PDB file of C-alpha atoms in Angstrom:
ATOM      1  CA  MET A   3       0.112  -0.305   0.378  1.00 39.00           C
ATOM      2  CA  SER A   4       1.290   3.315  -0.779  1.00 36.00           C
ATOM      3  CA  ASP A   5       2.121   6.027   1.879  1.00 40.00           C
ATOM      4  CA  GLN A   6       1.578   8.977  -0.397  1.00 39.00           C
ATOM      5  CA  ALA A   7      -1.370  10.688   0.535  1.00 38.00           C
ATOM      6  CA  THR A   8      -4.365  11.033  -1.853  1.00 36.00           C
ATOM      7  CA  PRO A   9      -4.611  14.467  -3.873  1.00 36.00           C
ATOM      8  CA  GLN A  10      -7.639  16.862  -2.657  1.00 37.00           C
ATOM      9  CA  ALA A  11      -9.662  18.852  -5.243  1.00 37.00           C
ATOM     10  CA  PRO A  12      -9.020  22.623  -4.702  1.00 36.00           C
ATOM     11  CA  VAL A  13     -11.713  24.591  -2.107  1.00 33.00           C
ATOM     12  CA  PRO A  14     -13.228  27.022  -3.963  1.00 36.00           C
ATOM     13  CA  PRO A  15     -13.271  30.230  -2.023  1.00 37.00           C
ATOM     14  CA  ALA A  16     -16.268  31.213  -0.158  1.00 39.00           C
ATOM     15  CA  ARG A  17     -18.669  33.338  -2.706  1.00 41.00           C
ATOM     16  CA  LEU A  18     -19.772  36.619  -1.886  1.00 43.00           C
ATOM     17  CA  PRO A  19     -24.019  36.990  -1.939  1.00 45.00           C
ATOM     18  CA  ALA A  20     -25.234  39.927  -4.172  1.00 46.00           C
ATOM     19  CA  ALA A  21     -24.618  42.750  -2.660  1.00 49.00           C
ATOM     20  CA  SER A  22     -26.009  45.468  -4.818  1.00 50.00           C
ATOM     21  CA  GLY A  23     -28.625  47.488  -2.994  1.00 50.00           C
ATOM     22  CA  ALA A  24     -30.172  49.291  -6.105  1.00 52.00           C
ATOM     23  CA  GLY A  25     -34.203  48.937  -6.449  1.00 50.00           C
ATOM     24  CA  ALA A  26     -34.171  47.733  -2.554  1.00 55.00           C
ATOM     25  CA  ASP A  27     -35.950  50.293   0.135  1.00 56.00           C
ATOM     26  CA  PRO A  28     -34.237  51.899   3.266  1.00 55.00           C
ATOM     27  CA  GLU A  29     -38.307  52.221   4.798  1.00 66.00           C
ATOM     28  CA  THR A  30     -38.574  48.479   4.890  1.00 69.00           C
ATOM     29  CA  GLY A  31     -34.777  47.367   4.085  1.00 85.00           C
ATOM     30  CA  PRO A  32     -31.676  46.854   5.892  1.00 91.00           C
ATOM     31  CA  CYS A  33     -29.799  50.317   5.166  1.00 92.00           C
ATOM     32  CA  TYR A  34     -26.213  51.306   5.517  1.00 94.00           C
ATOM     33  CA  ALA A  35     -25.349  54.185   7.641  1.00 95.00           C
ATOM     34  CA  TYR A  36     -22.638  56.471   6.506  1.00 96.00           C
ATOM     35  CA  ALA A  37     -22.899  59.850   8.811  1.00 96.00           C
ATOM     36  CA  ILE A  38     -24.215  62.209  10.932  1.00 97.00           C
ATOM     37  CA  GLY A  39     -25.357  65.932  10.354  1.00 96.00           C
ATOM     38  CA  ARG A  40     -27.843  68.235  11.530  1.00 96.00           C
ATOM     39  CA  GLY A  41     -31.092  67.750   9.393  1.00 95.00           C
ATOM     40  CA  THR A  42     -30.541  70.455   6.735  1.00 94.00           C
ATOM     41  CA  PRO A  43     -31.174  71.307   3.270  1.00 94.00           C
ATOM     42  CA  GLU A  44     -27.357  71.324   3.067  1.00 95.00           C
ATOM     43  CA  LEU A  45     -26.712  67.483   4.693  1.00 96.00           C
ATOM     44  CA  ALA A  46     -29.262  66.459   1.684  1.00 94.00           C
ATOM     45  CA  ASP A  47     -28.008  69.047  -0.987  1.00 95.00           C
ATOM     46  CA  ALA A  48     -24.200  67.968  -0.152  1.00 95.00           C
ATOM     47  CA  VAL A  49     -24.822  63.883  -1.181  1.00 94.00           C
ATOM     48  CA  ALA A  50     -26.909  65.195  -4.291  1.00 92.00           C
ATOM     49  CA  GLY A  51     -25.819  63.096  -7.276  1.00 89.00           C
ATOM     50  CA  VAL A  52     -23.569  60.785  -5.277  1.00 92.00           C
ATOM     51  CA  SER A  53     -23.670  57.217  -5.116  1.00 92.00           C
ATOM     52  CA  GLY A  54     -24.022  55.074  -2.114  1.00 94.00           C
ATOM     53  CA  LEU A  55     -22.864  51.393  -2.010  1.00 92.00           C
ATOM     54  CA  ASP A  56     -22.932  49.136  -5.164  1.00 91.00           C
ATOM     55  CA  GLY A  57     -24.480  52.631  -7.383  1.00 93.00           C
ATOM     56  CA  ALA A  58     -27.303  52.990  -4.548  1.00 94.00           C
ATOM     57  CA  GLY A  59     -28.081  57.085  -3.886  1.00 93.00           C
ATOM     58  CA  VAL A  60     -27.856  58.565  -0.824  1.00 96.00           C
ATOM     59  CA  ARG A  61     -30.842  59.766   1.656  1.00 94.00           C
ATOM     60  CA  THR A  62     -31.047  61.394   4.780  1.00 96.00           C
ATOM     61  CA  VAL A  63     -32.983  60.049   7.413  1.00 96.00           C
ATOM     62  CA  CYS A  64     -34.420  63.161   9.698  1.00 96.00           C
ATOM     63  CA  ALA A  65     -35.057  63.108  13.323  1.00 96.00           C
ATOM     64  CA  ASP A  66     -35.473  65.017  16.350  1.00 94.00           C
ATOM     65  CA  GLY A  67     -33.048  67.809  14.626  1.00 95.00           C
ATOM     66  CA  LEU A  68     -30.515  64.879  12.898  1.00 97.00           C
ATOM     67  CA  GLY A  69     -30.393  63.714   9.417  1.00 97.00           C
ATOM     68  CA  ALA A  70     -28.807  60.230   9.014  1.00 97.00           C
ATOM     69  CA  LEU A  71     -27.379  59.361   5.608  1.00 97.00           C
ATOM     70  CA  VAL A  72     -27.701  56.483   4.422  1.00 96.00           C
ATOM     71  CA  CYS A  73     -28.137  53.724   1.182  1.00 95.00           C
ATOM     72  CA  ALA A  74     -29.969  51.426   1.170  1.00 93.00           C
ATOM     73  CA  VAL A  75     -28.562  47.618   0.745  1.00 91.00           C
ATOM     74  CA  ALA A  76     -29.448  44.036  -0.423  1.00 88.00           C
ATOM     75  CA  PRO A  77     -30.524  42.247   2.844  1.00 87.00           C
ATOM     76  CA  ASP A  78     -28.596  39.072   2.004  1.00 83.00           C
ATOM     77  CA  ALA A  79     -25.351  40.838   1.399  1.00 80.00           C
ATOM     78  CA  PHE A  80     -25.486  42.682   4.918  1.00 81.00           C
ATOM     79  CA  ASP A  81     -26.836  41.053   7.248  1.00 81.00           C
ATOM     80  CA  THR A  82     -23.999  39.601  10.063  1.00 82.00           C
ATOM     81  CA  ALA A  83     -22.533  36.517   8.420  1.00 86.00           C
ATOM     82  CA  GLY A  84     -23.484  38.712   4.533  1.00 86.00           C
ATOM     83  CA  LEU A  85     -21.544  41.949   5.658  1.00 82.00           C
ATOM     84  CA  ARG A  86     -18.486  39.711   7.490  1.00 86.00           C
ATOM     85  CA  ALA A  87     -18.126  37.913   4.014  1.00 89.00           C
ATOM     86  CA  GLN A  88     -17.675  40.634   2.268  1.00 87.00           C
ATOM     87  CA  LEU A  89     -15.387  42.752   4.918  1.00 86.00           C
ATOM     88  CA  GLU A  90     -12.809  39.760   5.007  1.00 89.00           C
ATOM     89  CA  ASN A  91     -12.704  39.785   1.326  1.00 89.00           C
ATOM     90  CA  LEU A  92      -9.853  42.484   0.304  1.00 90.00           C
ATOM     91  CA  GLU A  93     -11.329  43.643  -2.950  1.00 92.00           C
ATOM     92  CA  ARG A  94     -15.157  44.108  -1.832  1.00 91.00           C
ATOM     93  CA  LEU A  95     -13.269  45.955   1.503  1.00 92.00           C
ATOM     94  CA  THR A  96     -12.070  48.342  -0.406  1.00 92.00           C
ATOM     95  CA  THR A  97     -15.233  48.919  -2.625  1.00 92.00           C
ATOM     96  CA  ILE A  98     -16.802  49.929   0.801  1.00 93.00           C
ATOM     97  CA  ALA A  99     -14.587  51.740   2.557  1.00 94.00           C
ATOM     98  CA  ARG A 100     -14.165  53.756  -0.731  1.00 95.00           C
ATOM     99  CA  SER A 101     -17.617  54.145  -1.191  1.00 95.00           C
ATOM    100  CA  HIS A 102     -17.527  55.281   2.433  1.00 95.00           C
ATOM    101  CA  HIS A 103     -14.985  57.113   2.400  1.00 95.00           C
ATOM    102  CA  GLU A 104     -16.295  59.406  -0.938  1.00 96.00           C
ATOM    103  CA  VAL A 105     -19.484  60.016   0.756  1.00 97.00           C
ATOM    104  CA  VAL A 106     -18.956  60.779   4.002  1.00 96.00           C
ATOM    105  CA  ALA A 107     -15.876  63.128   2.408  1.00 95.00           C
ATOM    106  CA  ALA A 108     -18.689  65.051  -0.075  1.00 96.00           C
ATOM    107  CA  ALA A 109     -21.066  65.703   2.719  1.00 96.00           C
ATOM    108  CA  SER A 110     -17.872  66.891   5.018  1.00 95.00           C
ATOM    109  CA  ALA A 111     -16.770  69.380   2.517  1.00 93.00           C
ATOM    110  CA  ALA A 112     -20.294  71.347   3.128  1.00 94.00           C
ATOM    111  CA  THR A 113     -21.577  70.786   6.938  1.00 95.00           C
ATOM    112  CA  THR A 114     -20.142  68.866   9.910  1.00 96.00           C
ATOM    113  CA  VAL A 115     -21.108  65.221  10.344  1.00 96.00           C
ATOM    114  CA  LEU A 116     -20.125  62.540  12.479  1.00 96.00           C
ATOM    115  CA  PRO A 117     -18.329  59.860  10.350  1.00 95.00           C
ATOM    116  CA  LEU A 118     -19.692  56.054  11.304  1.00 94.00           C
ATOM    117  CA  ARG A 119     -17.984  53.564  11.286  1.00 92.00           C
ATOM    118  CA  LEU A 120     -17.195  51.182   8.665  1.00 91.00           C
ATOM    119  CA  GLY A 121     -20.104  48.492   8.019  1.00 90.00           C
ATOM    120  CA  THR A 122     -22.438  50.181  10.687  1.00 92.00           C
ATOM    121  CA  VAL A 123     -25.881  48.755   9.323  1.00 93.00           C
ATOM    122  CA  TYR A 124     -29.020  49.286  10.445  1.00 94.00           C
ATOM    123  CA  ARG A 125     -32.402  47.209   9.917  1.00 92.00           C
ATOM    124  CA  ASP A 126     -34.840  49.978   8.256  1.00 93.00           C
ATOM    125  CA  ALA A 127     -35.179  53.552   8.132  1.00 94.00           C
ATOM    126  CA  SER A 128     -37.490  53.051  11.227  1.00 94.00           C
ATOM    127  CA  ARG A 129     -34.888  51.590  12.939  1.00 94.00           C
ATOM    128  CA  VAL A 130     -32.339  54.936  11.764  1.00 95.00           C
ATOM    129  CA  ALA A 131     -34.510  57.518  12.864  1.00 95.00           C
ATOM    130  CA  GLN A 132     -35.123  55.908  16.497  1.00 95.00           C
ATOM    131  CA  MET A 133     -31.099  56.282  17.364  1.00 94.00           C
ATOM    132  CA  LEU A 134     -31.387  59.538  16.327  1.00 95.00           C
ATOM    133  CA  ARG A 135     -34.019  60.885  18.309  1.00 95.00           C
ATOM    134  CA  GLU A 136     -32.418  58.110  21.550  1.00 94.00           C
ATOM    135  CA  HIS A 137     -29.135  59.644  21.015  1.00 94.00           C
ATOM    136  CA  GLY A 138     -29.775  63.015  20.016  1.00 94.00           C
ATOM    137  CA  ALA A 139     -28.094  65.086  22.984  1.00 94.00           C
ATOM    138  CA  ALA A 140     -24.931  63.240  22.610  1.00 93.00           C
ATOM    139  CA  LEU A 141     -25.276  63.661  18.984  1.00 95.00           C
ATOM    140  CA  ARG A 142     -25.926  67.244  18.845  1.00 95.00           C
ATOM    141  CA  GLU A 143     -22.902  67.486  21.442  1.00 94.00           C
ATOM    142  CA  SER A 144     -19.800  66.726  19.895  1.00 94.00           C
ATOM    143  CA  LEU A 145     -21.913  67.860  16.069  1.00 96.00           C
ATOM    144  CA  ASP A 146     -21.071  71.346  18.343  1.00 96.00           C
ATOM    145  CA  ARG A 147     -17.452  70.671  19.052  1.00 95.00           C
ATOM    146  CA  LEU A 148     -16.560  69.676  16.089  1.00 96.00           C
ATOM    147  CA  ALA A 149     -18.281  72.582  13.784  1.00 96.00           C
ATOM    148  CA  GLY A 150     -15.283  74.475  11.792  1.00 96.00           C
ATOM    149  CA  HIS A 151     -12.936  71.784  13.015  1.00 96.00           C
ATOM    150  CA  ALA A 152     -11.156  69.501  10.809  1.00 96.00           C
ATOM    151  CA  GLU A 153      -8.952  66.519  11.522  1.00 97.00           C
ATOM    152  CA  TRP A 154      -5.344  66.402  10.546  1.00 97.00           C
ATOM    153  CA  GLY A 155      -2.761  63.162  10.765  1.00 97.00           C
ATOM    154  CA  VAL A 156       0.582  63.523  11.595  1.00 96.00           C
ATOM    155  CA  LYS A 157       3.095  60.361  11.286  1.00 94.00           C
ATOM    156  CA  VAL A 158       6.839  60.330  12.254  1.00 92.00           C
ATOM    157  CA  TYR A 159       8.647  57.820  10.923  1.00 91.00           C
ATOM    158  CA  ALA A 160      12.811  56.509  11.311  1.00 86.00           C
ATOM    159  CA  GLU A 161      14.317  56.503   7.782  1.00 79.00           C
ATOM    160  CA  PRO A 162      15.721  53.539   7.021  1.00 66.00           C
ATOM    161  CA  GLY A 163      19.416  53.201   8.073  1.00 59.00           C
ATOM    162  CA  ALA A 164      19.193  56.190  10.408  1.00 51.00           C
ATOM    163  CA  GLY A 165      21.208  54.569  13.263  1.00 46.00           C
ATOM    164  CA  ALA A 166      24.125  53.056  10.566  1.00 49.00           C
ATOM    165  CA  PRO A 167      26.846  53.671  12.280  1.00 48.00           C
ATOM    166  CA  THR A 168      29.476  55.146   9.616  1.00 53.00           C
ATOM    167  CA  PRO A 169      32.398  52.885   9.533  1.00 51.00           C
ATOM    168  CA  PRO A 170      35.953  53.640  11.603  1.00 52.00           C
ATOM    169  CA  ALA A 171      38.965  54.032   9.813  1.00 53.00           C
ATOM    170  CA  ALA A 172      40.894  50.565   9.819  1.00 50.00           C
ATOM    171  CA  ASP A 173      44.354  50.880  11.710  1.00 54.00           C
ATOM    172  CA  ASP A 174      46.730  47.977  10.140  1.00 51.00           C
ATOM    173  CA  THR A 175      48.669  48.153  13.021  1.00 53.00           C
ATOM    174  CA  THR A 176      47.112  47.970  15.916  1.00 55.00           C
ATOM    175  CA  ASP A 177      43.608  46.299  15.023  1.00 61.00           C
ATOM    176  CA  THR A 178      43.529  42.578  15.039  1.00 76.00           C
ATOM    177  CA  PRO A 179      40.220  41.204  13.052  1.00 74.00           C
ATOM    178  CA  GLY A 180      37.891  40.543  16.665  1.00 74.00           C
ATOM    179  CA  ARG A 181      38.856  44.432  17.970  1.00 75.00           C
ATOM    180  CA  ALA A 182      37.656  45.447  14.627  1.00 71.00           C
ATOM    181  CA  TYR A 183      34.850  43.803  15.524  1.00 73.00           C
ATOM    182  CA  LEU A 184      33.845  45.183  17.954  1.00 74.00           C
ATOM    183  CA  GLN A 185      34.650  48.394  17.369  1.00 71.00           C
ATOM    184  CA  ARG A 186      31.666  48.432  14.956  1.00 73.00           C
ATOM    185  CA  ARG A 187      29.280  46.626  17.383  1.00 74.00           C
ATOM    186  CA  ARG A 188      30.077  49.707  19.523  1.00 75.00           C
ATOM    187  CA  ALA A 189      29.510  51.782  16.971  1.00 70.00           C
ATOM    188  CA  ALA A 190      26.444  50.508  15.488  1.00 68.00           C
ATOM    189  CA  ARG A 191      24.813  50.783  19.126  1.00 71.00           C
ATOM    190  CA  GLU A 192      26.289  54.053  19.831  1.00 70.00           C
ATOM    191  CA  ALA A 193      24.510  55.234  16.589  1.00 64.00           C
ATOM    192  CA  GLN A 194      21.694  53.512  16.866  1.00 63.00           C
ATOM    193  CA  ARG A 195      21.523  55.455  20.492  1.00 72.00           C
ATOM    194  CA  ALA A 196      22.260  58.835  18.808  1.00 69.00           C
ATOM    195  CA  ALA A 197      19.239  58.084  16.124  1.00 71.00           C
ATOM    196  CA  ASP A 198      16.190  56.782  18.772  1.00 75.00           C
ATOM    197  CA  ARG A 199      17.356  60.018  20.598  1.00 81.00           C
ATOM    198  CA  THR A 200      16.835  62.239  17.936  1.00 80.00           C
ATOM    199  CA  ALA A 201      13.636  60.140  16.769  1.00 85.00           C
ATOM    200  CA  ARG A 202      12.543  60.749  20.801  1.00 87.00           C
ATOM    201  CA  GLU A 203      13.284  64.260  20.592  1.00 90.00           C
ATOM    202  CA  VAL A 204      11.127  65.516  17.302  1.00 91.00           C
ATOM    203  CA  VAL A 205       8.388  63.225  17.852  1.00 92.00           C
ATOM    204  CA  ALA A 206       8.132  65.518  21.472  1.00 93.00           C
ATOM    205  CA  ARG A 207       9.217  68.949  20.146  1.00 94.00           C
ATOM    206  CA  VAL A 208       6.079  67.481  16.782  1.00 95.00           C
ATOM    207  CA  ARG A 209       3.874  66.751  19.512  1.00 95.00           C
ATOM    208  CA  ALA A 210       4.173  69.902  21.550  1.00 95.00           C
ATOM    209  CA  GLY A 211       3.921  72.478  18.870  1.00 95.00           C
ATOM    210  CA  ALA A 212       0.887  70.262  17.575  1.00 96.00           C
ATOM    211  CA  ALA A 213      -0.978  70.259  21.026  1.00 96.00           C
ATOM    212  CA  GLU A 214      -0.664  74.368  21.061  1.00 96.00           C
ATOM    213  CA  TRP A 215      -2.861  74.717  18.441  1.00 97.00           C
ATOM    214  CA  ALA A 216      -4.849  71.457  18.028  1.00 97.00           C
ATOM    215  CA  VAL A 217      -7.938  71.436  20.541  1.00 96.00           C
ATOM    216  CA  ASP A 218      -8.231  67.136  20.968  1.00 96.00           C
ATOM    217  CA  ARG A 219      -4.812  64.651  20.480  1.00 96.00           C
ATOM    218  CA  VAL A 220      -5.939  60.759  19.216  1.00 95.00           C
ATOM    219  CA  ALA A 221      -2.814  58.390  19.473  1.00 94.00           C
ATOM    220  CA  HIS A 222      -3.738  55.804  16.568  1.00 94.00           C
ATOM    221  CA  ARG A 223      -1.527  52.859  16.858  1.00 93.00           C
ATOM    222  CA  PRO A 224       1.630  52.906  14.634  1.00 91.00           C
ATOM    223  CA  GLN A 225       1.470  51.463  10.786  1.00 81.00           C
ATOM    224  CA  HIS A 226       3.748  48.365  10.284  1.00 74.00           C
ATOM    225  CA  GLY A 227       3.694  46.061   7.144  1.00 58.00           C
ATOM    226  CA  GLU A 228       0.970  46.022   4.791  1.00 55.00           C
ATOM    227  CA  LEU A 229      -0.632  48.793   6.328  1.00 51.00           C
ATOM    228  CA  ALA A 230       2.109  50.859   5.978  1.00 51.00           C
ATOM    229  CA  SER A 231       1.992  53.457   3.087  1.00 57.00           C
ATOM    230  CA  THR A 232       5.726  54.437   2.951  1.00 62.00           C
ATOM    231  CA  ASN A 233      10.057  53.410   3.364  1.00 68.00           C
ATOM    232  CA  GLY A 234      10.543  53.614   7.308  1.00 76.00           C
ATOM    233  CA  GLU A 235       9.688  52.267  10.891  1.00 86.00           C
ATOM    234  CA  ASN A 236       6.716  54.573  12.102  1.00 90.00           C
ATOM    235  CA  LEU A 237       6.706  55.789  15.351  1.00 91.00           C
ATOM    236  CA  VAL A 238       3.885  58.055  15.822  1.00 92.00           C
ATOM    237  CA  ASN A 239       0.671  57.538  14.247  1.00 95.00           C
ATOM    238  CA  ASP A 240      -1.513  60.770  15.462  1.00 96.00           C
ATOM    239  CA  ALA A 241      -4.681  62.606  14.593  1.00 97.00           C
ATOM    240  CA  TYR A 242      -5.120  66.140  15.952  1.00 97.00           C
ATOM    241  CA  LEU A 243      -8.374  67.881  14.934  1.00 97.00           C
ATOM    242  CA  VAL A 244      -7.938  71.487  14.483  1.00 98.00           C
ATOM    243  CA  GLY A 245     -10.165  74.517  14.410  1.00 97.00           C
ATOM    244  CA  ALA A 246      -9.842  76.014  10.919  1.00 96.00           C
ATOM    245  CA  GLU A 247      -8.649  79.561  12.320  1.00 97.00           C
ATOM    246  CA  HIS A 248      -5.255  77.366  13.248  1.00 97.00           C
ATOM    247  CA  VAL A 249      -4.471  75.514  10.259  1.00 97.00           C
ATOM    248  CA  ASP A 250      -2.081  77.617   8.823  1.00 97.00           C
ATOM    249  CA  ALA A 251       0.042  78.129  12.728  1.00 97.00           C
ATOM    250  CA  PHE A 252      -0.489  73.893  12.838  1.00 97.00           C
ATOM    251  CA  GLN A 253       1.057  73.294   9.823  1.00 97.00           C
ATOM    252  CA  ALA A 254       4.056  75.496  10.408  1.00 96.00           C
ATOM    253  CA  ALA A 255       4.509  74.428  14.214  1.00 96.00           C
ATOM    254  CA  VAL A 256       4.572  70.824  12.883  1.00 95.00           C
ATOM    255  CA  ARG A 257       6.738  70.990   9.722  1.00 93.00           C
ATOM    256  CA  HIS A 258       9.095  73.646  12.384  1.00 93.00           C
ATOM    257  CA  ALA A 259       9.181  71.168  14.824  1.00 91.00           C
ATOM    258  CA  ALA A 260      10.826  68.332  12.890  1.00 85.00           C
ATOM    259  CA  ALA A 261      13.435  71.134  10.471  1.00 87.00           C
ATOM    260  CA  GLY A 262      16.916  69.857  10.141  1.00 82.00           C
ATOM    261  CA  ALA A 263      16.203  66.607  11.884  1.00 80.00           C
ATOM    262  CA  ALA A 264      18.441  63.599  10.888  1.00 80.00           C
ATOM    263  CA  GLY A 265      16.822  60.364  10.237  1.00 82.00           C
ATOM    264  CA  VAL A 266      13.958  61.291  11.098  1.00 89.00           C
ATOM    265  CA  ARG A 267      10.816  62.300   8.648  1.00 89.00           C
ATOM    266  CA  VAL A 268       7.602  63.715   9.470  1.00 92.00           C
ATOM    267  CA  GLU A 269       3.800  63.239   7.388  1.00 93.00           C
ATOM    268  CA  LEU A 270       1.644  65.715   7.335  1.00 94.00           C
ATOM    269  CA  THR A 271      -2.074  64.737   5.928  1.00 95.00           C
ATOM    270  CA  GLY A 272      -5.430  66.446   5.714  1.00 94.00           C
ATOM    271  CA  PRO A 273      -7.848  68.203   6.249  1.00 95.00           C
ATOM    272  CA  TRP A 274     -10.460  64.953   6.680  1.00 94.00           C
ATOM    273  CA  ALA A 275     -13.301  64.724   7.892  1.00 94.00           C
ATOM    274  CA  PRO A 276     -13.213  63.849  12.243  1.00 95.00           C
ATOM    275  CA  TYR A 277     -13.155  60.076  11.676  1.00 94.00           C
ATOM    276  CA  SER A 278     -11.531  59.879  14.951  1.00 94.00           C
ATOM    277  CA  PHE A 279     -12.937  62.634  17.087  1.00 94.00           C
ATOM    278  CA  ALA A 280     -17.240  61.347  16.151  1.00 88.00           C
ATOM    279  CA  THR A 281     -18.433  58.792  17.375  1.00 70.00           C
ATOM    280  CA  PRO A 282     -20.212  59.503  20.886  1.00 57.00           C
ATOM    281  CA  PRO A 283     -21.380  56.281  22.413  1.00 51.00           C
ATOM    282  CA  GLY A 284     -24.663  54.259  21.412  1.00 55.00           C
ATOM    283  CA  ALA A 285     -24.133  56.470  18.202  1.00 51.00           C
ATOM    284  CA  GLU A 286     -24.259  52.689  16.635  1.00 49.00           C
ATOM    285  CA  PRO A 287     -25.078  49.668  16.453  1.00 44.00           C
ATOM    286  CA  ALA A 288     -23.538  47.313  19.717  1.00 35.00           C
ATOM    287  CA  GLY A 289     -20.147  45.315  18.756  1.00 32.00           C
ATOM    288  CA  GLU A 290     -17.751  45.780  16.120  1.00 35.00           C
ATOM    289  CA  GLY A 291     -19.877  47.798  13.863  1.00 40.00           C
ATOM    290  CA  SER A 292     -19.724  45.048  11.278  1.00 42.00           C
ATOM    291  CA  GLY A 293     -23.512  43.223  10.428  1.00 44.00           C
ATOM    292  CA  HIS A 294     -24.730  44.535  13.421  1.00 44.00           C
ATOM    293  CA  GLU A 295     -29.023  45.219  13.172  1.00 48.00           C
ATOM    294  CA  ARG A 296     -31.002  47.468  15.532  1.00 48.00           C
TER     295      ARG A 296
END
């Protein structure tokens, strides 16, 4: 009898449920929710002509003076299991994230909004309206706090090779191979300590300078591996909430803090909708925001 295993047929990837919400009715079917703002004509006008997921139209659900931007989605694709399958598929996740950002960006360019978490789905429009009524006070407080402000990202990177020492000149009369090796090790340690010290000083200066002009800061986890968008080690991945009147001073303070620092690079991005500062407790479905219906 042969010990060789019998070849197994490859297992096909899980098939994603049909996701199109075109033709679905958000009044009676599930709604994908993008953001919350004041229930004003400006909110509706901001997304006029903007398509939601899979081409579905974006509309507002209003209650208690507030409005939520939603689009209809297919029930089978956006129940708990269906949405989880989509979020685990990189191509589909990218499509959902792009649509989410486009709607939020269009709205935030015209008025103050609270972006909701990616994958926030409600059972129907009545549940969205119920959420607006139940959490109206907290939502209005957040909108007041964020009015006239935008999110700015500040990332600090240690450049590749920042801690690499300059090789010491060889001394053929006194250096043995062992001594030369120890000298290189010592020089490498000293160079790395100097690079680490410089990076810490830059981080402290950047945060101090930014804090003078920002009203809030959220320290996100540094990005590594596939999440990193550039070379170098991401040391800091901060988000700042900055008033429109202080943007120029904020940018100048961050750039000045990083000027002339060898081996350290600062990346400044924005303005963004205030994703990092937007969500009051209870404004979204419980859990991770993926496929939880209310």
